[in-house]
PDB file of C-alpha atoms in Angstrom:
ATOM      1  CA  MET A   5     -14.812  32.658  -3.051  1.00 93.00           C
ATOM      2  CA  ASN A   6     -13.329  35.814  -4.509  1.00 95.00           C
ATOM      3  CA  ILE A   7     -11.977  36.070  -8.054  1.00 97.00           C
ATOM      4  CA  LYS A   8      -9.890  38.859  -9.563  1.00 98.00           C
ATOM      5  CA  VAL A   9      -9.049  39.016 -13.254  1.00 98.00           C
ATOM      6  CA  LYS A  10      -6.314  41.443 -14.266  1.00 98.00           C
ATOM      7  CA  LYS A  11      -5.458  42.448 -17.843  1.00 98.00           C
ATOM      8  CA  ALA A  12      -6.751  39.156 -19.279  1.00 98.00           C
ATOM      9  CA  THR A  13      -5.861  38.799 -22.963  1.00 98.00           C
ATOM     10  CA  PHE A  14      -6.316  35.765 -25.201  1.00 98.00           C
ATOM     11  CA  PHE A  15      -5.243  35.067 -28.793  1.00 97.00           C
ATOM     12  CA  TYR A  16      -6.420  32.280 -31.060  1.00 93.00           C
ATOM     13  CA  GLY A  17      -3.527  32.064 -33.463  1.00 92.00           C
ATOM     14  CA  LYS A  18      -2.926  35.662 -34.519  1.00 93.00           C
ATOM     15  CA  ARG A  19      -6.495  36.732 -33.776  1.00 95.00           C
ATOM     16  CA  CYS A  20      -7.142  38.508 -30.481  1.00 96.00           C
ATOM     17  CA  ILE A  21     -10.349  37.122 -28.924  1.00 96.00           C
ATOM     18  CA  PHE A  22     -10.479  39.455 -25.910  1.00 97.00           C
ATOM     19  CA  ASN A  23      -8.066  42.079 -24.647  1.00 97.00           C
ATOM     20  CA  ASN A  24      -7.157  43.607 -21.276  1.00 97.00           C
ATOM     21  CA  ILE A  25     -10.252  42.448 -19.374  1.00 98.00           C
ATOM     22  CA  ASN A  26     -10.383  43.349 -15.690  1.00 98.00           C
ATOM     23  CA  PHE A  27     -13.050  42.445 -13.150  1.00 98.00           C
ATOM     24  CA  GLU A  28     -13.580  41.307  -9.573  1.00 97.00           C
ATOM     25  CA  LEU A  29     -16.296  39.184  -7.976  1.00 97.00           C
ATOM     26  CA  ASN A  30     -16.785  38.622  -4.252  1.00 96.00           C
ATOM     27  CA  GLU A  31     -18.623  35.892  -2.369  1.00 94.00           C
ATOM     28  CA  GLY A  32     -22.403  36.249  -2.403  1.00 94.00           C
ATOM     29  CA  GLU A  33     -22.410  37.980  -5.811  1.00 96.00           C
ATOM     30  CA  MET A  34     -23.501  37.020  -9.324  1.00 96.00           C
ATOM     31  CA  LEU A  35     -21.608  38.260 -12.369  1.00 98.00           C
ATOM     32  CA  THR A  36     -23.034  37.783 -15.851  1.00 97.00           C
ATOM     33  CA  ILE A  37     -21.150  37.891 -19.144  1.00 97.00           C
ATOM     34  CA  LEU A  38     -23.107  39.072 -22.173  1.00 96.00           C
ATOM     35  CA  GLY A  39     -22.311  39.894 -25.763  1.00 94.00           C
ATOM     36  CA  PRO A  40     -22.940  38.837 -29.350  1.00 92.00           C
ATOM     37  CA  ASN A  41     -21.699  35.519 -30.698  1.00 91.00           C
ATOM     38  CA  GLY A  42     -17.966  35.320 -31.312  1.00 90.00           C
ATOM     39  CA  VAL A  43     -16.734  37.854 -28.743  1.00 95.00           C
ATOM     40  CA  GLY A  44     -15.098  35.214 -26.543  1.00 95.00           C
ATOM     41  CA  LYS A  45     -17.558  34.698 -23.684  1.00 95.00           C
ATOM     42  CA  THR A  46     -17.096  30.926 -23.515  1.00 94.00           C
ATOM     43  CA  THR A  47     -13.344  31.292 -24.110  1.00 96.00           C
ATOM     44  CA  LEU A  48     -13.131  33.652 -21.132  1.00 97.00           C
ATOM     45  CA  ILE A  49     -14.894  31.063 -18.970  1.00 96.00           C
ATOM     46  CA  LYS A  50     -12.473  28.355 -20.156  1.00 96.00           C
ATOM     47  CA  CYS A  51      -9.560  30.588 -19.184  1.00 97.00           C
ATOM     48  CA  LEU A  52     -11.035  31.143 -15.711  1.00 96.00           C
ATOM     49  CA  LEU A  53     -11.182  27.367 -15.242  1.00 95.00           C
ATOM     50  CA  GLY A  54      -7.698  26.705 -16.606  1.00 94.00           C
ATOM     51  CA  PHE A  55      -8.929  24.826 -19.691  1.00 95.00           C
ATOM     52  CA  SER A  56      -7.310  27.507 -21.871  1.00 96.00           C
ATOM     53  CA  GLN A  57      -4.319  29.674 -21.000  1.00 95.00           C
ATOM     54  CA  LEU A  58      -4.231  33.457 -21.151  1.00 97.00           C
ATOM     55  CA  ASN A  59      -1.577  35.006 -23.377  1.00 97.00           C
ATOM     56  CA  GLN A  60      -1.343  37.934 -20.972  1.00 97.00           C
ATOM     57  CA  GLY A  61      -2.784  38.767 -17.568  1.00 97.00           C
ATOM     58  CA  ASN A  62      -3.512  36.907 -14.353  1.00 97.00           C
ATOM     59  CA  ILE A  63      -6.413  35.232 -12.557  1.00 97.00           C
ATOM     60  CA  PHE A  64      -6.561  35.154  -8.758  1.00 97.00           C
ATOM     61  CA  PHE A  65      -8.856  33.016  -6.593  1.00 96.00           C
ATOM     62  CA  ASP A  66      -8.950  34.233  -2.976  1.00 95.00           C
ATOM     63  CA  ASN A  67      -5.834  36.280  -3.770  1.00 94.00           C
ATOM     64  CA  LYS A  68      -3.877  33.249  -5.020  1.00 95.00           C
ATOM     65  CA  LEU A  69      -2.708  32.861  -8.600  1.00 94.00           C
ATOM     66  CA  TYR A  70      -4.522  30.028 -10.370  1.00 91.00           C
ATOM     67  CA  LYS A  71      -1.236  28.267 -11.187  1.00 89.00           C
ATOM     68  CA  ASP A  72      -0.319  28.164  -7.468  1.00 93.00           C
ATOM     69  CA  ILE A  73      -3.602  26.596  -6.284  1.00 93.00           C
ATOM     70  CA  ASN A  74      -3.917  22.903  -5.402  1.00 92.00           C
ATOM     71  CA  LYS A  75      -6.224  21.696  -8.187  1.00 89.00           C
ATOM     72  CA  LYS A  76      -7.859  18.990  -6.048  1.00 86.00           C
ATOM     73  CA  ILE A  77      -8.920  21.646  -3.545  1.00 88.00           C
ATOM     74  CA  PHE A  78      -9.858  23.994  -6.400  1.00 92.00           C
ATOM     75  CA  TRP A  79     -12.342  21.514  -7.891  1.00 89.00           C
ATOM     76  CA  LYS A  80     -13.910  20.923  -4.493  1.00 88.00           C
ATOM     77  CA  LYS A  81     -14.669  24.624  -4.292  1.00 93.00           C
ATOM     78  CA  ILE A  82     -15.795  25.226  -7.884  1.00 95.00           C
ATOM     79  CA  SER A  83     -18.608  23.699  -9.930  1.00 94.00           C
ATOM     80  CA  TYR A  84     -18.820  24.150 -13.702  1.00 94.00           C
ATOM     81  CA  VAL A  85     -21.792  23.630 -16.007  1.00 92.00           C
ATOM     82  CA  PRO A  86     -20.775  23.668 -19.702  1.00 89.00           C
ATOM     83  CA  GLN A  87     -23.107  24.166 -22.639  1.00 83.00           C
ATOM     84  CA  ILE A  88     -25.000  20.980 -23.463  1.00 74.00           C
ATOM     85  CA  LYS A  89     -23.679  19.277 -26.577  1.00 66.00           C
ATOM     86  CA  GLU A  90     -25.209  16.348 -28.406  1.00 60.00           C
ATOM     87  CA  PHE A  91     -23.981  13.318 -26.483  1.00 59.00           C
ATOM     88  CA  ASN A  92     -25.492  10.285 -24.784  1.00 68.00           C
ATOM     89  CA  PHE A  93     -25.861   9.868 -21.033  1.00 70.00           C
ATOM     90  CA  SER A  94     -25.877   6.317 -19.674  1.00 81.00           C
ATOM     91  CA  TYR A  95     -26.987   7.380 -16.186  1.00 90.00           C
ATOM     92  CA  ASP A  96     -30.383   7.870 -14.622  1.00 94.00           C
ATOM     93  CA  VAL A  97     -31.103  11.324 -13.187  1.00 95.00           C
ATOM     94  CA  LYS A  98     -30.235  10.503  -9.573  1.00 96.00           C
ATOM     95  CA  SER A  99     -26.940   8.851 -10.561  1.00 95.00           C
ATOM     96  CA  MET A 100     -26.036  11.836 -12.736  1.00 94.00           C
ATOM     97  CA  ILE A 101     -26.607  14.241  -9.853  1.00 96.00           C
ATOM     98  CA  MET A 102     -24.618  11.949  -7.533  1.00 95.00           C
ATOM     99  CA  LEU A 103     -21.575  12.525  -9.779  1.00 92.00           C
ATOM    100  CA  GLY A 104     -21.494  16.023  -8.311  1.00 92.00           C
ATOM    101  CA  ARG A 105     -20.555  14.458  -4.966  1.00 92.00           C
ATOM    102  CA  ASN A 106     -17.400  12.836  -6.408  1.00 88.00           C
ATOM    103  CA  PRO A 107     -14.992  15.342  -4.812  1.00 83.00           C
ATOM    104  CA  TYR A 108     -16.232  14.113  -1.416  1.00 84.00           C
ATOM    105  CA  ILE A 109     -16.814  10.422  -2.182  1.00 84.00           C
ATOM    106  CA  GLY A 110     -13.370   9.685  -3.565  1.00 75.00           C
ATOM    107  CA  PHE A 111     -12.131   7.350  -6.280  1.00 74.00           C
ATOM    108  CA  MET A 112     -13.660   3.838  -6.338  1.00 76.00           C
ATOM    109  CA  LYS A 113     -15.684   4.491  -3.163  1.00 84.00           C
ATOM    110  CA  MET A 114     -19.439   4.250  -2.607  1.00 91.00           C
ATOM    111  CA  PRO A 115     -21.657   7.220  -1.675  1.00 90.00           C
ATOM    112  CA  GLU A 116     -22.403   7.509   2.020  1.00 90.00           C
ATOM    113  CA  LYS A 117     -25.625   8.431   3.807  1.00 92.00           C
ATOM    114  CA  ASN A 118     -24.863  12.152   3.690  1.00 93.00           C
ATOM    115  CA  ASP A 119     -24.210  12.005  -0.074  1.00 94.00           C
ATOM    116  CA  HIS A 120     -27.639  10.457  -0.668  1.00 95.00           C
ATOM    117  CA  TYR A 121     -29.190  13.086   1.614  1.00 95.00           C
ATOM    118  CA  GLU A 122     -27.602  15.954  -0.343  1.00 95.00           C
ATOM    119  CA  VAL A 123     -28.751  14.460  -3.663  1.00 96.00           C
ATOM    120  CA  GLU A 124     -32.338  13.983  -2.481  1.00 96.00           C
ATOM    121  CA  LYS A 125     -32.363  17.546  -1.159  1.00 94.00           C
ATOM    122  CA  ILE A 126     -31.296  18.920  -4.540  1.00 94.00           C
ATOM    123  CA  ILE A 127     -33.805  16.706  -6.385  1.00 96.00           C
ATOM    124  CA  GLU A 128     -36.559  18.196  -4.232  1.00 93.00           C
ATOM    125  CA  LEU A 129     -35.270  21.750  -4.717  1.00 89.00           C
ATOM    126  CA  PHE A 130     -35.391  21.354  -8.508  1.00 90.00           C
ATOM    127  CA  ASN A 131     -38.691  19.455  -8.403  1.00 91.00           C
ATOM    128  CA  LEU A 132     -37.149  16.451 -10.181  1.00 94.00           C
ATOM    129  CA  GLU A 133     -38.812  13.707  -8.108  1.00 95.00           C
ATOM    130  CA  LYS A 134     -40.945  12.454 -11.003  1.00 95.00           C
ATOM    131  CA  ILE A 135     -37.967  11.910 -13.294  1.00 96.00           C
ATOM    132  CA  LYS A 136     -35.203  10.947 -10.843  1.00 96.00           C
ATOM    133  CA  ASN A 137     -35.201   7.310 -12.008  1.00 96.00           C
ATOM    134  CA  LYS A 138     -35.458   8.106 -15.722  1.00 95.00           C
ATOM    135  CA  SER A 139     -32.511   7.689 -18.079  1.00 93.00           C
ATOM    136  CA  MET A 140     -30.833  10.936 -19.083  1.00 91.00           C
ATOM    137  CA  ASN A 141     -31.184   9.756 -22.690  1.00 89.00           C
ATOM    138  CA  ASN A 142     -34.970  10.008 -22.376  1.00 90.00           C
ATOM    139  CA  LEU A 143     -35.057  13.591 -21.110  1.00 89.00           C
ATOM    140  CA  SER A 144     -35.750  16.752 -23.059  1.00 85.00           C
ATOM    141  CA  GLY A 145     -32.947  19.268 -23.554  1.00 81.00           C
ATOM    142  CA  GLY A 146     -34.438  21.488 -20.860  1.00 83.00           C
ATOM    143  CA  GLU A 147     -34.681  18.623 -18.368  1.00 87.00           C
ATOM    144  CA  LYS A 148     -31.051  17.666 -19.031  1.00 88.00           C
ATOM    145  CA  GLN A 149     -30.009  21.249 -18.385  1.00 86.00           C
ATOM    146  CA  MET A 150     -31.867  21.314 -15.056  1.00 88.00           C
ATOM    147  CA  VAL A 151     -30.184  18.050 -14.011  1.00 92.00           C
ATOM    148  CA  LEU A 152     -26.689  19.313 -14.916  1.00 91.00           C
ATOM    149  CA  ILE A 153     -27.201  22.485 -12.883  1.00 91.00           C
ATOM    150  CA  ALA A 154     -28.513  20.379  -9.984  1.00 93.00           C
ATOM    151  CA  ARG A 155     -25.383  18.203 -10.273  1.00 94.00           C
ATOM    152  CA  ALA A 156     -23.205  21.309 -10.023  1.00 93.00           C
ATOM    153  CA  MET A 157     -25.042  22.536  -6.928  1.00 92.00           C
ATOM    154  CA  VAL A 158     -24.997  19.243  -5.011  1.00 94.00           C
ATOM    155  CA  SER A 159     -21.293  19.584  -4.211  1.00 91.00           C
ATOM    156  CA  ASN A 160     -22.056  22.738  -2.164  1.00 91.00           C
ATOM    157  CA  PRO A 161     -19.463  24.794  -4.070  1.00 94.00           C
ATOM    158  CA  GLU A 162     -18.035  28.163  -3.105  1.00 95.00           C
ATOM    159  CA  MET A 163     -18.219  29.286  -6.741  1.00 96.00           C
ATOM    160  CA  MET A 164     -20.333  28.221  -9.709  1.00 96.00           C
ATOM    161  CA  ILE A 165     -19.430  28.953 -13.327  1.00 96.00           C
ATOM    162  CA  ILE A 166     -22.250  28.283 -15.774  1.00 94.00           C
ATOM    163  CA  ASP A 167     -22.197  28.582 -19.560  1.00 92.00           C
ATOM    164  CA  GLU A 168     -25.702  29.552 -20.751  1.00 89.00           C
ATOM    165  CA  PRO A 169     -27.873  28.048 -17.973  1.00 86.00           C
ATOM    166  CA  GLU A 170     -31.096  28.974 -19.799  1.00 84.00           C
ATOM    167  CA  LEU A 171     -30.168  26.910 -22.878  1.00 79.00           C
ATOM    168  CA  ASN A 172     -33.137  24.716 -23.911  1.00 78.00           C
ATOM    169  CA  LEU A 173     -35.263  26.052 -21.031  1.00 83.00           C
ATOM    170  CA  ASP A 174     -38.633  27.768 -21.437  1.00 86.00           C
ATOM    171  CA  ILE A 175     -39.175  31.191 -19.832  1.00 87.00           C
ATOM    172  CA  SER A 176     -40.708  29.747 -16.659  1.00 87.00           C
ATOM    173  CA  ASN A 177     -37.828  27.338 -16.024  1.00 86.00           C
ATOM    174  CA  GLN A 178     -35.260  30.015 -16.870  1.00 88.00           C
ATOM    175  CA  ASP A 179     -36.702  32.181 -14.116  1.00 88.00           C
ATOM    176  CA  LYS A 180     -36.835  29.184 -11.766  1.00 86.00           C
ATOM    177  CA  ILE A 181     -33.134  28.443 -12.316  1.00 86.00           C
ATOM    178  CA  PHE A 182     -32.127  32.048 -11.676  1.00 90.00           C
ATOM    179  CA  LYS A 183     -34.295  32.211  -8.542  1.00 89.00           C
ATOM    180  CA  ILE A 184     -32.634  29.064  -7.177  1.00 87.00           C
ATOM    181  CA  LEU A 185     -29.170  30.397  -8.040  1.00 89.00           C
ATOM    182  CA  ASN A 186     -29.965  33.767  -6.465  1.00 91.00           C
ATOM    183  CA  LYS A 187     -31.176  32.096  -3.251  1.00 87.00           C
ATOM    184  CA  LEU A 188     -28.047  29.931  -3.094  1.00 86.00           C
ATOM    185  CA  ILE A 189     -25.778  32.911  -3.723  1.00 89.00           C
ATOM    186  CA  LYS A 190     -27.350  35.123  -1.066  1.00 88.00           C
ATOM    187  CA  ASN A 191     -27.972  32.480   1.625  1.00 87.00           C
ATOM    188  CA  LYS A 192     -24.724  30.522   1.330  1.00 86.00           C
ATOM    189  CA  LYS A 193     -22.473  33.332   0.073  1.00 90.00           C
ATOM    190  CA  VAL A 194     -21.635  31.452  -3.120  1.00 93.00           C
ATOM    191  CA  SER A 195     -20.154  33.468  -5.986  1.00 96.00           C
ATOM    192  CA  CYS A 196     -21.486  32.776  -9.473  1.00 96.00           C
ATOM    193  CA  ILE A 197     -20.315  33.615 -13.004  1.00 97.00           C
ATOM    194  CA  ILE A 198     -22.795  33.090 -15.827  1.00 96.00           C
ATOM    195  CA  ASN A 199     -22.500  33.395 -19.592  1.00 95.00           C
ATOM    196  CA  THR A 200     -25.943  34.316 -20.892  1.00 90.00           C
ATOM    197  CA  HIS A 201     -27.832  35.802 -23.828  1.00 83.00           C
ATOM    198  CA  ASN A 202     -30.890  36.903 -21.840  1.00 82.00           C
ATOM    199  CA  PRO A 203     -30.688  40.486 -20.471  1.00 86.00           C
ATOM    200  CA  ILE A 204     -34.044  40.094 -18.675  1.00 85.00           C
ATOM    201  CA  ASN A 205     -32.686  37.472 -16.267  1.00 88.00           C
ATOM    202  CA  VAL A 206     -29.535  39.532 -15.819  1.00 91.00           C
ATOM    203  CA  ILE A 207     -31.434  42.700 -14.900  1.00 91.00           C
ATOM    204  CA  LYS A 208     -33.566  40.805 -12.376  1.00 90.00           C
ATOM    205  CA  TYR A 209     -30.866  38.825 -10.605  1.00 93.00           C
ATOM    206  CA  SER A 210     -27.279  39.793 -11.420  1.00 95.00           C
ATOM    207  CA  ASP A 211     -25.140  42.069  -9.234  1.00 96.00           C
ATOM    208  CA  LEU A 212     -22.403  42.737 -11.802  1.00 97.00           C
ATOM    209  CA  SER A 213     -22.205  42.473 -15.574  1.00 97.00           C
ATOM    210  CA  ILE A 214     -19.661  42.439 -18.373  1.00 98.00           C
ATOM    211  CA  LEU A 215     -20.843  43.446 -21.841  1.00 97.00           C
ATOM    212  CA  MET A 216     -18.251  42.298 -24.395  1.00 97.00           C
ATOM    213  CA  LYS A 217     -18.059  44.033 -27.788  1.00 95.00           C
ATOM    214  CA  LYS A 218     -16.824  42.859 -31.169  1.00 94.00           C
ATOM    215  CA  ASP A 219     -14.158  45.591 -31.205  1.00 95.00           C
ATOM    216  CA  LEU A 220     -12.574  44.038 -28.038  1.00 96.00           C
ATOM    217  CA  SER A 221     -13.767  46.821 -25.733  1.00 96.00           C
ATOM    218  CA  TYR A 222     -16.257  46.052 -22.974  1.00 97.00           C
ATOM    219  CA  TYR A 223     -18.490  47.534 -20.296  1.00 97.00           C
ATOM    220  CA  TYR A 224     -18.156  46.331 -16.689  1.00 98.00           C
ATOM    221  CA  GLY A 225     -19.812  47.337 -13.441  1.00 97.00           C
ATOM    222  CA  LYS A 226     -23.033  47.130 -11.477  1.00 97.00           C
ATOM    223  CA  THR A 227     -25.754  45.586 -13.617  1.00 95.00           C
ATOM    224  CA  ASN A 228     -28.185  48.475 -13.132  1.00 93.00           C
ATOM    225  CA  GLU A 229     -25.511  50.817 -14.494  1.00 94.00           C
ATOM    226  CA  VAL A 230     -24.094  48.638 -17.281  1.00 94.00           C
ATOM    227  CA  LEU A 231     -27.323  47.277 -18.775  1.00 92.00           C
ATOM    228  CA  ASN A 232     -28.846  50.483 -20.092  1.00 90.00           C
ATOM    229  CA  ILE A 233     -30.362  51.032 -23.521  1.00 87.00           C
ATOM    230  CA  ASP A 234     -27.321  52.927 -24.816  1.00 90.00           C
ATOM    231  CA  ASN A 235     -24.890  50.127 -23.945  1.00 92.00           C
ATOM    232  CA  ILE A 236     -27.130  47.290 -25.124  1.00 90.00           C
ATOM    233  CA  THR A 237     -27.818  48.938 -28.478  1.00 89.00           C
ATOM    234  CA  ASP A 238     -24.089  49.621 -28.854  1.00 91.00           C
ATOM    235  CA  VAL A 239     -22.964  46.065 -28.037  1.00 91.00           C
ATOM    236  CA  PHE A 240     -25.662  44.220 -29.982  1.00 88.00           C
ATOM    237  CA  GLU A 241     -25.809  46.793 -32.807  1.00 85.00           C
ATOM    238  CA  LEU A 242     -29.531  47.496 -32.363  1.00 82.00           C
ATOM    239  CA  SER A 243     -31.500  50.661 -32.968  1.00 79.00           C
ATOM    240  CA  LYS A 244     -33.116  52.335 -29.963  1.00 72.00           C
ATOM    241  CA  ASP A 245     -36.458  51.961 -31.744  1.00 75.00           C
ATOM    242  CA  TYR A 246     -36.087  48.203 -31.210  1.00 69.00           C
ATOM    243  CA  PHE A 247     -36.948  48.557 -27.520  1.00 66.00           C
ATOM    244  CA  LYS A 248     -39.840  50.917 -28.160  1.00 63.00           C
ATOM    245  CA  LYS A 249     -41.333  48.511 -30.705  1.00 61.00           C
ATOM    246  CA  ILE A 250     -41.041  45.604 -28.262  1.00 55.00           C
ATOM    247  CA  LYS A 251     -42.639  47.632 -25.476  1.00 54.00           C
ATOM    248  CA  ASP A 252     -45.469  48.784 -27.739  1.00 56.00           C
ATOM    249  CA  LYS A 253     -46.017  45.267 -29.078  1.00 52.00           C
ATOM    250  CA  ILE A 254     -46.196  43.660 -25.643  1.00 47.00           C
ATOM    251  CA  PHE A 255     -48.081  46.294 -23.689  1.00 47.00           C
ATOM    252  CA  LEU A 256     -50.252  48.059 -26.252  1.00 44.00           C
ATOM    253  CA  GLU A 257     -51.395  45.249 -28.521  1.00 42.00           C
ATOM    254  CA  VAL A 258     -52.301  42.654 -25.891  1.00 38.00           C
TER     255      VAL A 258
END
């Protein structure tokens, strides 16, 4: 699925959250959104999904305006993983993942053989066999995050939009998630938009990046061109010595 965003602008009251944002993402590509807290990364994602409305600008999916798209078809093609909030889950892991098949199962209908097959396949992919019968309430934050991403994938979407997929995950599982996403994107030509705080995962896996600044400007383009030391220090208001100190600390003092 292709997405084009043209001149996207959003106000919260009289305060402009982001202004005149333009980008395009094609099938088989990953785009990551980075920036300090408060620059509107999650708000931008909500606008892409129609949860919030732009004050100016347009969003196109496969060259169709969002407002003109059949929403039932739209939600068959798109999977969304929000940030985990503090709330209780009454499902076990397998049942939670099965919810991702709802666009195909239909209202008040039971899962069919193929739905169970797709769920078991995803459980194996994420190595969740040992916890598939456990209650979501008894999982760690990282385990819950893995399950929610698995739920999003089980619908075989054309596009995935994920708000901070590495939240609550250790470094190893962060890399695992991005590897799985990258494989899905390249093999099945899925497009993926991710809000993240971790430039390391972005550099390793992302095709395109948006760096959003507090002054409403932004950098956009190929990740290997956008995520350079000059841009990162500018956006996150860091000194260039910060990177040298990290490099020296990791590689010289070990």
